Amino acid sequence: MLGLQGKVAFVFGVASEDSIAWGICKSLAEAGVTLYLGYQKRF
């Protein structure tokens, strides 16, 4: 991903390391994005 260095993103729906949202977070972090996560607490 080009041009994302120094950007900020909020990703909702992180339920576990198997979720699509987690994969998105990993990709964004590798591109240099600062992340804030909305996660789902397990019962």
C-alpha positions as a LaTeX table, in Angstrom:
\begin{tabular}{lrrr}
\hline
Residue & $x$ (\AA) & $y$ (\AA) & $z$ (\AA) \\
\hline
Met1 & 0.00 & 0.00 & 0.00 \\
Leu2 & 1.48 & 3.27 & $-1.04$ \\
Gly3 & 1.01 & 6.65 & 0.56 \\
Leu4 & $-0.29$ & 5.49 & 3.95 \\
Gln5 & 2.82 & 6.26 & 6.03 \\
Gly6 & 1.84 & 8.52 & 8.94 \\
Lys7 & $-1.92$ & 8.13 & 8.46 \\
Val8 & $-4.31$ & 7.17 & 11.26 \\
Ala9 & $-7.06$ & 4.53 & 11.03 \\
Phe10 & $-9.74$ & 3.16 & 13.36 \\
Val11 & $-10.67$ & $-0.47$ & 12.63 \\
Phe12 & $-13.89$ & $-1.91$ & 14.09 \\
Gly13 & $-14.79$ & $-5.56$ & 14.54 \\
Val14 & $-11.55$ & $-7.13$ & 15.70 \\
Ala15 & $-12.79$ & $-10.34$ & 17.32 \\
Ser16 & $-9.67$ & $-12.52$ & 17.19 \\
Glu17 & $-6.47$ & $-13.08$ & 15.25 \\
Asp18 & $-8.57$ & $-15.06$ & 12.75 \\
Ser19 & $-10.90$ & $-12.17$ & 11.88 \\
Ile20 & $-10.79$ & $-10.22$ & 8.64 \\
Ala21 & $-10.42$ & $-7.01$ & 10.65 \\
Trp22 & $-7.21$ & $-8.36$ & 12.23 \\
Gly23 & $-5.77$ & $-9.06$ & 8.78 \\
Ile24 & $-6.62$ & $-5.51$ & 7.74 \\
Cys25 & $-4.85$ & $-4.19$ & 10.85 \\
Lys26 & $-1.72$ & $-6.19$ & 10.07 \\
Ser27 & $-1.59$ & $-4.86$ & 6.52 \\
Leu28 & $-2.15$ & $-1.27$ & 7.61 \\
Ala29 & 0.50 & $-1.53$ & 10.36 \\
Glu30 & 3.04 & $-2.84$ & 7.85 \\
Ala31 & 2.28 & 0.22 & 5.70 \\
Gly32 & 3.09 & 2.57 & 8.60 \\
Val33 & $-0.44$ & 3.47 & 9.69 \\
Thr34 & $-1.18$ & 4.34 & 13.33 \\
Leu35 & $-4.06$ & 2.11 & 14.42 \\
Tyr36 & $-6.89$ & 2.33 & 16.91 \\
Leu37 & $-8.90$ & $-0.86$ & 17.29 \\
Gly38 & $-12.50$ & $-1.56$ & 18.25 \\
Tyr39 & $-12.56$ & $-5.10$ & 19.57 \\
Gln40 & $-15.16$ & $-7.57$ & 20.73 \\
Lys41 & $-14.75$ & $-8.88$ & 24.26 \\
Arg42 & $-15.38$ & $-12.59$ & 24.61 \\
Phe43 & $-17.98$ & $-13.72$ & 27.12 \\
\hline
\end{tabular}
